[in-house]
Amino acid sequence: MGESSLQPTEFPTSIRHLKVFDSVGQLHGVRRASDECHLSQPAVTQAIAKLEEQMGVTLLDRRASGSYLNEFGIIFHRRTQRLFAQFEQGLIDLGVPSRPIPIARIAGRISKTQIRSLIAIVENGSFAQAARSLGVSQTSLQRAARDLERNLRTPLYTQTASGIVATPAAAEFARKVKLALREIQWGIEEVEAARGNIGGEIVIGAMLLAGSVLLASVINEFVSMYPNANVRILNGNADDMIRYLRSGDVDVVIGLLRDRVSDDLKHQALAATPYVVVARHGHPLNQQTKVTLDDLADYEWIIGTPGAARRIRYDKLFEGRRQPKARIATCSLPTVRLLLSQSDRLTLLTSYELLYEEDALAAVPFGPIEPVPYIGLMTRENWLPTQLQANFMELIHRQVVGSLKPETVLKRLTEAKTRGIQSALRPALIK
């Protein structure tokens, strides 16, 4: 488990073998699948055998009347169908002609090497950089890239002043294909879970501050529940997380929800978490019963980086008014905590974040600050989570909703009072 950068896209088996398996699963027979895939029956049998060897399980029950999906085959076939449905839609959106070769057959003829080459070219920005990232020669890369272009009968690359690059349409196709390929890894994990080996990897995108606080509150419990599961965490701002989510680099994004930005993304709001002005314990403003904007402008602020939700809220707060001094911009909560505890600076945190900082920080009696943001989860609209992913999201839901229930907040406020901590958090959390 740990924080990580993006990893190269890898998938375990041949796309052509997957297409053969898809055909056998639908048509219930090797002979019928061989006709559909234009392969010999021995070639179909060998493809299925190779796939089963890689999976480590039998996927089909062979009978005199045909070959039928078994328990594991049904699980994996569902993911295979989702893979090719997304492939085919990507080809249609790219404008690939469906005649004389049907789109479904074109999707099945794309090779692993061709896809890896396209994705590398898009993500690295040039043929030269892509070849280096894959550890292959430019000649090999160009051959695979042009083979894909010929197979699709659609231009994928264009000449620019900086060299040959993928067209915008090809870049979008690469994103969709990369996302579709995740289905196979999830299918493998689901088969393993059905065998009693619950594990695999979940990739979490944590928005700065709010997402990191929320994630830290559940991660230990999650890995204790699933000792064979691996967790990979990517941190970044909202724009980064949306991009990673849409390309399949992360499974779910956690943090403050923005307005819906794309039809292919879905928001799940978990709890309202108002912004509060925060300072160290014993700050002069905490001696006042009511604080005004002019009072806040008298102190230096720590603000969010450009584009961050708290930066936008800060700008709105002082729009058209005297601006405070704000020389430090960061979304690092440890940095914010240290800077506030050693000075009279102020910042904005959500009430949820402050719950985890009450030993060092306190809310200033100012507010309410509108509009109230929501903390929650962001996923892809057509995402089908594995059981492991679904259980993680349920754990997040229970943790957030439970920690922000009024009785939970009252208990924490009582404990805070006992330790002599300011109780200005009350109006921010109890509505």
Short mmCIF file of C-alpha atoms in Angstrom, two decimals:
data_model
loop_
_atom_site.label_atom_id
_atom_site.label_comp_id
_atom_site.label_asym_id
_atom_site.label_seq_id
_atom_site.Cartn_x
_atom_site.Cartn_y
_atom_site.Cartn_z
CA MET A 1 0.00 0.00 0.00
CA GLY A 2 1.21 3.50 -0.61
CA GLU A 3 1.15 6.64 -2.63
CA SER A 4 2.23 6.16 -6.20
CA SER A 5 2.48 7.74 -9.59
CA LEU A 6 0.71 6.45 -12.65
CA GLN A 7 1.85 3.07 -13.87
CA PRO A 8 2.11 1.89 -17.50
CA THR A 9 -0.98 0.22 -18.88
CA GLU A 10 -0.56 -3.57 -18.94
CA PHE A 11 -3.04 -6.33 -19.60
CA PRO A 12 -2.38 -10.02 -19.31
CA THR A 13 -3.57 -11.69 -22.48
CA SER A 14 -4.10 -11.37 -26.20
CA ILE A 15 -7.08 -9.37 -27.37
CA ARG A 16 -7.62 -11.93 -30.12
CA HIS A 17 -7.81 -14.69 -27.50
CA LEU A 18 -10.36 -12.64 -25.61
CA LYS A 19 -12.41 -12.23 -28.78
CA VAL A 20 -12.37 -16.00 -29.33
CA PHE A 21 -13.49 -16.55 -25.73
CA ASP A 22 -16.26 -14.00 -26.16
CA SER A 23 -17.51 -15.83 -29.24
CA VAL A 24 -17.42 -19.27 -27.60
CA GLY A 25 -19.21 -17.87 -24.56
CA GLN A 26 -22.01 -16.43 -26.69
CA LEU A 27 -22.32 -19.23 -29.25
CA HIS A 28 -21.68 -22.18 -26.91
CA GLY A 29 -19.40 -24.01 -29.24
CA VAL A 30 -15.94 -24.11 -30.78
CA ARG A 31 -17.19 -24.76 -34.31
CA ARG A 32 -19.62 -21.84 -34.29
CA ALA A 33 -16.95 -19.57 -32.77
CA SER A 34 -14.43 -20.63 -35.41
CA ASP A 35 -16.87 -19.60 -38.14
CA GLU A 36 -17.52 -16.21 -36.52
CA CYS A 37 -13.83 -15.50 -35.87
CA HIS A 38 -12.66 -16.91 -39.22
CA LEU A 39 -10.25 -19.28 -37.50
CA SER A 40 -9.79 -23.01 -37.59
CA GLN A 41 -11.32 -25.06 -34.79
CA PRO A 42 -7.86 -26.10 -33.50
CA ALA A 43 -6.89 -22.39 -33.37
CA VAL A 44 -9.99 -21.61 -31.31
CA THR A 45 -9.30 -24.53 -28.97
CA GLN A 46 -5.68 -23.41 -28.53
CA ALA A 47 -6.75 -19.80 -27.82
CA ILE A 48 -9.15 -20.91 -25.10
CA ALA A 49 -6.57 -23.24 -23.60
CA LYS A 50 -4.00 -20.44 -23.51
CA LEU A 51 -6.46 -18.07 -21.82
CA GLU A 52 -7.40 -20.68 -19.22
CA GLU A 53 -3.72 -21.36 -18.56
CA GLN A 54 -3.09 -17.65 -17.97
CA MET A 55 -6.16 -17.39 -15.73
CA GLY A 56 -5.31 -20.51 -13.78
CA VAL A 57 -8.92 -21.74 -13.97
CA THR A 58 -11.19 -23.59 -16.36
CA LEU A 59 -13.71 -21.19 -17.91
CA LEU A 60 -15.81 -23.62 -19.96
CA ASP A 61 -17.60 -26.89 -19.38
CA ARG A 62 -17.04 -29.10 -22.44
CA ARG A 63 -20.03 -31.27 -23.32
CA ALA A 64 -21.16 -33.28 -26.33
CA SER A 65 -23.65 -30.53 -27.16
CA GLY A 66 -21.09 -27.72 -26.97
CA SER A 67 -18.95 -25.60 -24.64
CA TYR A 68 -20.68 -23.64 -21.92
CA LEU A 69 -19.49 -21.00 -19.47
CA ASN A 70 -18.97 -22.29 -15.95
CA GLU A 71 -19.12 -20.17 -12.77
CA PHE A 72 -15.75 -18.55 -13.46
CA GLY A 73 -16.45 -18.24 -17.17
CA ILE A 74 -19.66 -16.32 -16.53
CA ILE A 75 -17.80 -13.86 -14.32
CA PHE A 76 -14.98 -13.30 -16.77
CA HIS A 77 -17.24 -13.26 -19.83
CA ARG A 78 -19.19 -10.33 -18.43
CA ARG A 79 -15.97 -8.31 -18.25
CA THR A 80 -14.92 -9.45 -21.72
CA GLN A 81 -18.23 -8.28 -23.17
CA ARG A 82 -17.82 -4.91 -21.49
CA LEU A 83 -14.32 -4.63 -22.96
CA PHE A 84 -15.50 -5.19 -26.53
CA ALA A 85 -18.61 -3.03 -26.13
CA GLN A 86 -16.34 -0.13 -25.15
CA PHE A 87 -13.88 -0.96 -27.94
CA GLU A 88 -16.64 -0.94 -30.51
CA GLN A 89 -18.16 2.31 -29.26
CA GLY A 90 -14.71 3.87 -29.34
CA LEU A 91 -14.26 2.79 -32.96
CA ILE A 92 -17.66 4.20 -33.90
CA ASP A 93 -16.85 7.50 -32.18
CA LEU A 94 -13.51 7.58 -33.99
CA GLY A 95 -15.35 7.33 -37.30
CA VAL A 96 -14.00 3.93 -38.34
CA PRO A 97 -16.01 2.69 -41.37
CA SER A 98 -18.12 -0.39 -40.67
CA ARG A 99 -17.99 -1.67 -44.23
CA PRO A 100 -16.87 -3.94 -45.73
CA ILE A 101 -15.54 -5.23 -42.35
CA PRO A 102 -17.96 -5.05 -39.39
CA ILE A 103 -16.88 -3.00 -36.38
CA ALA A 104 -17.02 -6.05 -34.09
CA ARG A 105 -14.50 -7.90 -36.26
CA ILE A 106 -12.21 -4.87 -36.41
CA ALA A 107 -12.26 -4.64 -32.60
CA GLY A 108 -11.19 -8.26 -32.35
CA ARG A 109 -8.28 -7.79 -34.77
CA ILE A 110 -6.58 -5.02 -32.79
CA SER A 111 -3.40 -6.32 -31.21
CA LYS A 112 -1.94 -5.72 -27.78
CA THR A 113 1.18 -4.19 -29.33
CA GLN A 114 -0.85 -1.75 -31.42
CA ILE A 115 -2.81 -0.54 -28.40
CA ARG A 116 0.27 -0.15 -26.22
CA SER A 117 1.90 1.89 -28.96
CA LEU A 118 -1.07 4.23 -29.42
CA ILE A 119 -1.48 4.83 -25.68
CA ALA A 120 2.26 5.49 -25.28
CA ILE A 121 2.30 7.96 -28.17
CA VAL A 122 -0.69 9.85 -26.73
CA GLU A 123 0.63 9.91 -23.16
CA ASN A 124 4.22 10.83 -24.09
CA GLY A 125 3.43 13.33 -26.82
CA SER A 126 5.81 12.00 -29.49
CA PHE A 127 7.01 8.84 -31.17
CA ALA A 128 10.52 9.25 -29.74
CA GLN A 129 9.37 9.64 -26.13
CA ALA A 130 6.85 6.82 -26.53
CA ALA A 131 9.53 4.44 -27.82
CA ARG A 132 11.74 5.27 -24.84
CA SER A 133 8.90 4.73 -22.37
CA LEU A 134 8.16 1.28 -23.83
CA GLY A 135 11.80 0.32 -24.22
CA VAL A 136 11.48 -0.38 -27.95
CA SER A 137 13.01 1.10 -31.08
CA GLN A 138 11.24 3.90 -32.91
CA THR A 139 11.07 1.64 -35.95
CA SER A 140 9.13 -1.02 -34.03
CA LEU A 141 6.84 1.60 -32.54
CA GLN A 142 6.13 3.20 -35.90
CA ARG A 143 5.38 -0.19 -37.44
CA ALA A 144 2.81 -0.98 -34.76
CA ALA A 145 1.32 2.51 -34.98
CA ARG A 146 0.92 2.36 -38.74
CA ASP A 147 -0.44 -1.20 -38.62
CA LEU A 148 -3.20 0.02 -36.33
CA GLU A 149 -3.91 2.94 -38.63
CA ARG A 150 -4.23 0.56 -41.60
CA ASN A 151 -6.44 -1.85 -39.66
CA LEU A 152 -8.81 0.95 -38.70
CA ARG A 153 -8.64 2.64 -42.12
CA THR A 154 -8.69 5.93 -40.23
CA PRO A 155 -5.92 8.54 -39.83
CA LEU A 156 -4.56 8.51 -36.27
CA TYR A 157 -1.47 10.74 -36.55
CA THR A 158 -0.63 14.14 -37.90
CA GLN A 159 2.55 16.04 -38.68
CA THR A 160 3.26 19.12 -36.55
CA ALA A 161 6.20 21.45 -36.12
CA SER A 162 7.38 19.31 -33.20
CA GLY A 163 6.98 16.02 -35.05
CA ILE A 164 4.32 13.38 -35.62
CA VAL A 165 1.64 13.28 -32.90
CA ALA A 166 -1.73 11.61 -32.38
CA THR A 167 -4.78 13.49 -33.59
CA PRO A 168 -7.27 14.68 -30.94
CA ALA A 169 -9.71 11.98 -32.08
CA ALA A 170 -7.00 9.31 -31.73
CA ALA A 171 -6.14 10.61 -28.26
CA GLU A 172 -9.76 10.25 -27.19
CA PHE A 173 -9.87 6.75 -28.68
CA ALA A 174 -6.73 5.84 -26.73
CA ARG A 175 -8.39 7.04 -23.53
CA LYS A 176 -11.45 4.87 -24.15
CA VAL A 177 -9.37 1.82 -25.06
CA LYS A 178 -7.17 2.22 -22.00
CA LEU A 179 -10.26 2.43 -19.82
CA ALA A 180 -11.81 -0.62 -21.50
CA LEU A 181 -8.70 -2.70 -20.83
CA ARG A 182 -9.16 -2.25 -17.10
CA GLU A 183 -12.17 -4.57 -17.39
CA ILE A 184 -9.87 -7.56 -17.92
CA GLN A 185 -7.86 -6.97 -14.76
CA TRP A 186 -11.08 -6.51 -12.81
CA GLY A 187 -12.40 -9.73 -14.33
CA ILE A 188 -9.30 -11.61 -13.17
CA GLU A 189 -9.73 -10.19 -9.67
CA GLU A 190 -13.40 -11.21 -9.61
CA VAL A 191 -12.54 -14.77 -10.65
CA GLU A 192 -9.95 -14.93 -7.88
CA ALA A 193 -12.52 -13.63 -5.39
CA ALA A 194 -14.92 -16.37 -6.51
CA ARG A 195 -12.15 -18.87 -5.76
CA GLY A 196 -11.92 -17.48 -2.22
CA ASN A 197 -8.90 -15.23 -2.83
CA ILE A 198 -10.35 -11.78 -2.18
CA GLY A 199 -7.71 -9.28 -3.15
CA GLY A 200 -6.46 -7.34 -6.11
CA GLU A 201 -5.71 -3.65 -6.32
CA ILE A 202 -7.85 -0.59 -5.79
CA VAL A 203 -6.54 2.71 -7.12
CA ILE A 204 -7.80 5.76 -5.26
CA GLY A 205 -7.61 9.36 -6.34
CA ALA A 206 -7.47 11.62 -3.29
CA MET A 207 -8.09 15.32 -3.80
CA LEU A 208 -5.78 17.49 -1.78
CA LEU A 209 -6.72 18.15 1.87
CA ALA A 210 -10.30 16.84 2.06
CA GLY A 211 -9.61 13.66 0.13
CA SER A 212 -6.46 12.86 2.07
CA VAL A 213 -8.16 13.35 5.45
CA LEU A 214 -11.08 11.13 4.44
CA LEU A 215 -8.80 8.44 3.04
CA ALA A 216 -6.58 8.32 6.11
CA SER A 217 -9.61 7.75 8.30
CA VAL A 218 -10.55 4.45 6.60
CA ILE A 219 -7.44 3.00 5.00
CA ASN A 220 -6.20 1.08 8.03
CA GLU A 221 -9.57 -0.57 8.56
CA PHE A 222 -9.79 -1.50 4.88
CA VAL A 223 -6.39 -3.21 4.65
CA SER A 224 -7.09 -5.02 7.92
CA MET A 225 -10.31 -6.39 6.45
CA TYR A 226 -8.61 -7.44 3.20
CA PRO A 227 -5.02 -8.55 3.89
CA ASN A 228 -4.50 -9.62 0.26
CA ALA A 229 -5.63 -6.30 -1.21
CA ASN A 230 -3.23 -3.66 -2.45
CA VAL A 231 -4.06 0.04 -2.32
CA ARG A 232 -2.48 2.58 -4.65
CA ILE A 233 -3.13 6.25 -3.91
CA LEU A 234 -2.76 9.17 -6.29
CA ASN A 235 -2.95 12.69 -4.85
CA GLY A 236 -3.68 15.78 -6.85
CA ASN A 237 -6.03 18.66 -7.52
CA ALA A 238 -9.54 18.26 -8.86
CA ASP A 239 -8.54 18.69 -12.51
CA ASP A 240 -5.86 16.00 -12.20
CA MET A 241 -8.24 13.60 -10.51
CA ILE A 242 -10.96 14.07 -13.12
CA ARG A 243 -8.45 13.37 -15.89
CA TYR A 244 -7.14 10.24 -14.14
CA LEU A 245 -10.66 8.99 -13.48
CA ARG A 246 -11.79 9.42 -17.07
CA SER A 247 -8.75 7.54 -18.38
CA GLY A 248 -9.07 4.68 -15.90
CA ASP A 249 -5.89 5.51 -13.99
CA VAL A 250 -7.94 5.64 -10.77
CA ASP A 251 -11.05 3.70 -9.80
CA VAL A 252 -12.70 6.26 -7.54
CA VAL A 253 -11.96 9.86 -6.52
CA ILE A 254 -12.48 11.11 -2.98
CA GLY A 255 -12.78 14.71 -1.88
CA LEU A 256 -14.87 17.86 -2.17
CA LEU A 257 -17.34 17.53 -5.00
CA ARG A 258 -17.45 20.11 -7.76
CA ASP A 259 -20.39 20.83 -9.99
CA ARG A 260 -20.94 18.01 -12.48
CA VAL A 261 -18.25 18.53 -15.12
CA SER A 262 -18.89 15.66 -17.53
CA ASP A 263 -21.75 13.35 -18.48
CA ASP A 264 -19.48 10.32 -18.12
CA LEU A 265 -18.79 11.01 -14.43
CA LYS A 266 -21.09 10.40 -11.46
CA HIS A 267 -21.06 12.15 -8.08
CA GLN A 268 -22.10 10.56 -4.79
CA ALA A 269 -22.46 13.21 -2.11
CA LEU A 270 -21.88 11.78 1.37
CA ALA A 271 -22.20 14.73 3.73
CA ALA A 272 -22.31 18.50 3.80
CA THR A 273 -19.09 19.90 5.23
CA PRO A 274 -19.21 23.71 5.56
CA TYR A 275 -16.11 25.85 5.25
CA VAL A 276 -14.91 27.45 8.47
CA VAL A 277 -12.17 29.99 9.16
CA VAL A 278 -9.47 28.23 11.15
CA ALA A 279 -6.66 29.45 13.39
CA ARG A 280 -4.46 28.14 16.20
CA HIS A 281 -5.89 27.74 19.69
CA GLY A 282 -5.58 31.00 21.60
CA HIS A 283 -5.75 33.15 18.46
CA PRO A 284 -6.90 36.73 19.24
CA LEU A 285 -10.04 36.29 17.08
CA ASN A 286 -11.18 33.40 19.22
CA GLN A 287 -11.55 35.80 22.14
CA GLN A 288 -14.30 37.63 20.21
CA THR A 289 -17.93 36.57 20.18
CA LYS A 290 -18.40 37.69 16.58
CA VAL A 291 -15.83 38.18 13.82
CA THR A 292 -16.34 40.32 10.71
CA LEU A 293 -14.71 40.25 7.28
CA ASP A 294 -12.73 43.35 8.22
CA ASP A 295 -11.40 41.49 11.26
CA LEU A 296 -10.35 38.59 9.02
CA ALA A 297 -8.61 40.95 6.60
CA ASP A 298 -6.34 42.19 9.39
CA TYR A 299 -4.48 38.87 9.47
CA GLU A 300 -2.30 37.06 6.97
CA TRP A 301 -3.88 34.05 5.26
CA ILE A 302 -2.75 30.70 3.91
CA ILE A 303 -4.74 30.08 0.74
CA GLY A 304 -5.27 27.19 -1.64
CA THR A 305 -3.42 26.88 -4.92
CA PRO A 306 -5.08 28.35 -8.05
CA GLY A 307 -8.10 26.31 -9.13
CA ALA A 308 -8.51 24.58 -5.76
CA ALA A 309 -12.03 24.71 -4.29
CA ARG A 310 -10.87 26.50 -1.13
CA ARG A 311 -9.01 29.08 -3.22
CA ILE A 312 -12.20 29.79 -5.15
CA ARG A 313 -14.14 30.13 -1.89
CA TYR A 314 -11.47 32.44 -0.43
CA ASP A 315 -11.59 34.68 -3.51
CA LYS A 316 -15.38 34.89 -3.27
CA LEU A 317 -15.20 35.68 0.43
CA PHE A 318 -13.16 38.83 -0.10
CA GLU A 319 -14.46 39.76 -3.55
CA GLY A 320 -14.90 43.53 -3.76
CA ARG A 321 -13.49 44.06 -0.27
CA ARG A 322 -10.15 44.81 1.38
CA GLN A 323 -7.84 41.91 0.63
CA PRO A 324 -5.81 40.23 3.38
CA LYS A 325 -2.12 39.55 2.90
CA ALA A 326 -1.82 36.03 1.45
CA ARG A 327 1.74 35.14 0.53
CA ILE A 328 1.52 31.37 1.04
CA ALA A 329 -0.54 29.09 -1.23
CA THR A 330 -0.59 25.38 -0.46
CA CYS A 331 -2.91 22.38 -0.32
CA SER A 332 -0.67 20.42 2.04
CA LEU A 333 -2.51 19.90 5.33
CA PRO A 334 0.66 19.19 7.37
CA THR A 335 2.14 22.43 6.07
CA VAL A 336 -1.05 24.36 6.87
CA ARG A 337 -1.19 22.90 10.37
CA LEU A 338 2.43 23.81 11.14
CA LEU A 339 2.15 27.35 9.75
CA LEU A 340 -1.07 28.06 11.63
CA SER A 341 0.13 26.64 14.94
CA GLN A 342 3.21 28.89 14.89
CA SER A 343 1.55 32.16 13.88
CA ASP A 344 -1.65 34.20 13.84
CA ARG A 345 -2.36 33.25 10.22
CA LEU A 346 -5.81 32.10 9.12
CA THR A 347 -7.08 29.64 6.52
CA LEU A 348 -10.21 27.91 5.31
CA LEU A 349 -10.83 24.25 6.13
CA THR A 350 -13.98 22.19 5.87
CA SER A 351 -15.67 21.14 9.08
CA TYR A 352 -14.77 17.53 8.29
CA GLU A 353 -11.07 18.36 7.99
CA LEU A 354 -11.18 20.33 11.23
CA LEU A 355 -12.57 17.33 13.10
CA TYR A 356 -9.17 15.70 12.61
CA GLU A 357 -7.18 18.81 13.56
CA GLU A 358 -9.00 19.91 16.73
CA ASP A 359 -6.00 19.25 18.96
CA ALA A 360 -4.01 21.93 17.13
CA LEU A 361 -6.57 24.16 15.43
CA ALA A 362 -9.93 25.78 16.18
CA ALA A 363 -12.71 27.44 14.22
CA VAL A 364 -12.97 31.23 14.40
CA PRO A 365 -16.53 32.47 15.25
CA PHE A 366 -17.31 33.63 11.72
CA GLY A 367 -19.91 32.38 9.31
CA PRO A 368 -21.80 30.71 7.86
CA ILE A 369 -19.84 30.61 4.60
CA GLU A 370 -22.06 29.83 1.63
CA PRO A 371 -22.49 27.77 -0.46
CA VAL A 372 -21.80 24.65 1.58
CA PRO A 373 -19.66 22.05 -0.22
CA TYR A 374 -20.18 18.31 -0.03
CA ILE A 375 -17.58 15.66 0.58
CA GLY A 376 -18.08 12.55 -1.47
CA LEU A 377 -17.05 10.12 -4.17
CA MET A 378 -16.70 10.53 -7.91
CA THR A 379 -16.82 7.54 -10.27
CA ARG A 380 -17.35 6.85 -13.95
CA GLU A 381 -20.98 6.70 -15.04
CA ASN A 382 -20.78 3.20 -16.59
CA TRP A 383 -18.37 1.76 -14.01
CA LEU A 384 -19.06 -1.74 -12.71
CA PRO A 385 -17.08 -2.03 -9.46
CA THR A 386 -15.64 -5.30 -8.24
CA GLN A 387 -16.79 -6.53 -4.83
CA LEU A 388 -13.56 -5.21 -3.32
CA GLN A 389 -14.14 -1.75 -4.81
CA ALA A 390 -17.80 -1.74 -3.76
CA ASN A 391 -16.86 -2.71 -0.20
CA PHE A 392 -14.29 0.09 -0.05
CA MET A 393 -16.88 2.65 -1.14
CA GLU A 394 -19.33 1.33 1.47
CA LEU A 395 -16.66 1.68 4.15
CA ILE A 396 -16.03 5.28 3.08
CA HIS A 397 -19.76 5.98 3.21
CA ARG A 398 -20.13 4.59 6.72
CA GLN A 399 -17.07 6.45 7.99
CA VAL A 400 -18.05 9.86 6.63
CA VAL A 401 -21.75 9.74 7.41
CA GLY A 402 -21.06 8.32 10.87
CA SER A 403 -18.43 10.89 11.77
CA LEU A 404 -20.66 13.81 10.74
CA LYS A 405 -23.84 12.70 12.54
CA PRO A 406 -24.90 15.35 15.09
CA GLU A 407 -24.49 12.97 18.05
CA THR A 408 -20.96 12.12 16.96
CA VAL A 409 -20.05 15.79 16.61
CA LEU A 410 -21.57 16.63 20.01
CA LYS A 411 -19.51 13.90 21.65
CA ARG A 412 -16.31 15.20 20.09
CA LEU A 413 -17.15 18.76 21.04
CA THR A 414 -17.71 17.67 24.65
CA GLU A 415 -14.35 15.93 24.66
CA ALA A 416 -12.77 19.04 23.19
CA LYS A 417 -14.25 21.24 25.91
CA THR A 418 -12.89 18.91 28.57
CA ARG A 419 -9.41 19.47 27.15
CA GLY A 420 -10.01 23.21 27.12
CA ILE A 421 -10.40 23.45 23.34
CA GLN A 422 -12.61 26.11 21.78
CA SER A 423 -16.04 24.86 20.72
CA ALA A 424 -16.61 27.18 17.77
CA LEU A 425 -16.93 24.14 15.53
CA ARG A 426 -20.57 23.66 16.67
CA PRO A 427 -22.32 26.05 14.24
CA ALA A 428 -20.28 24.75 11.32
CA LEU A 429 -21.38 21.13 11.72
CA ILE A 430 -24.83 21.06 13.25
CA LYS A 431 -27.46 22.35 10.96
#
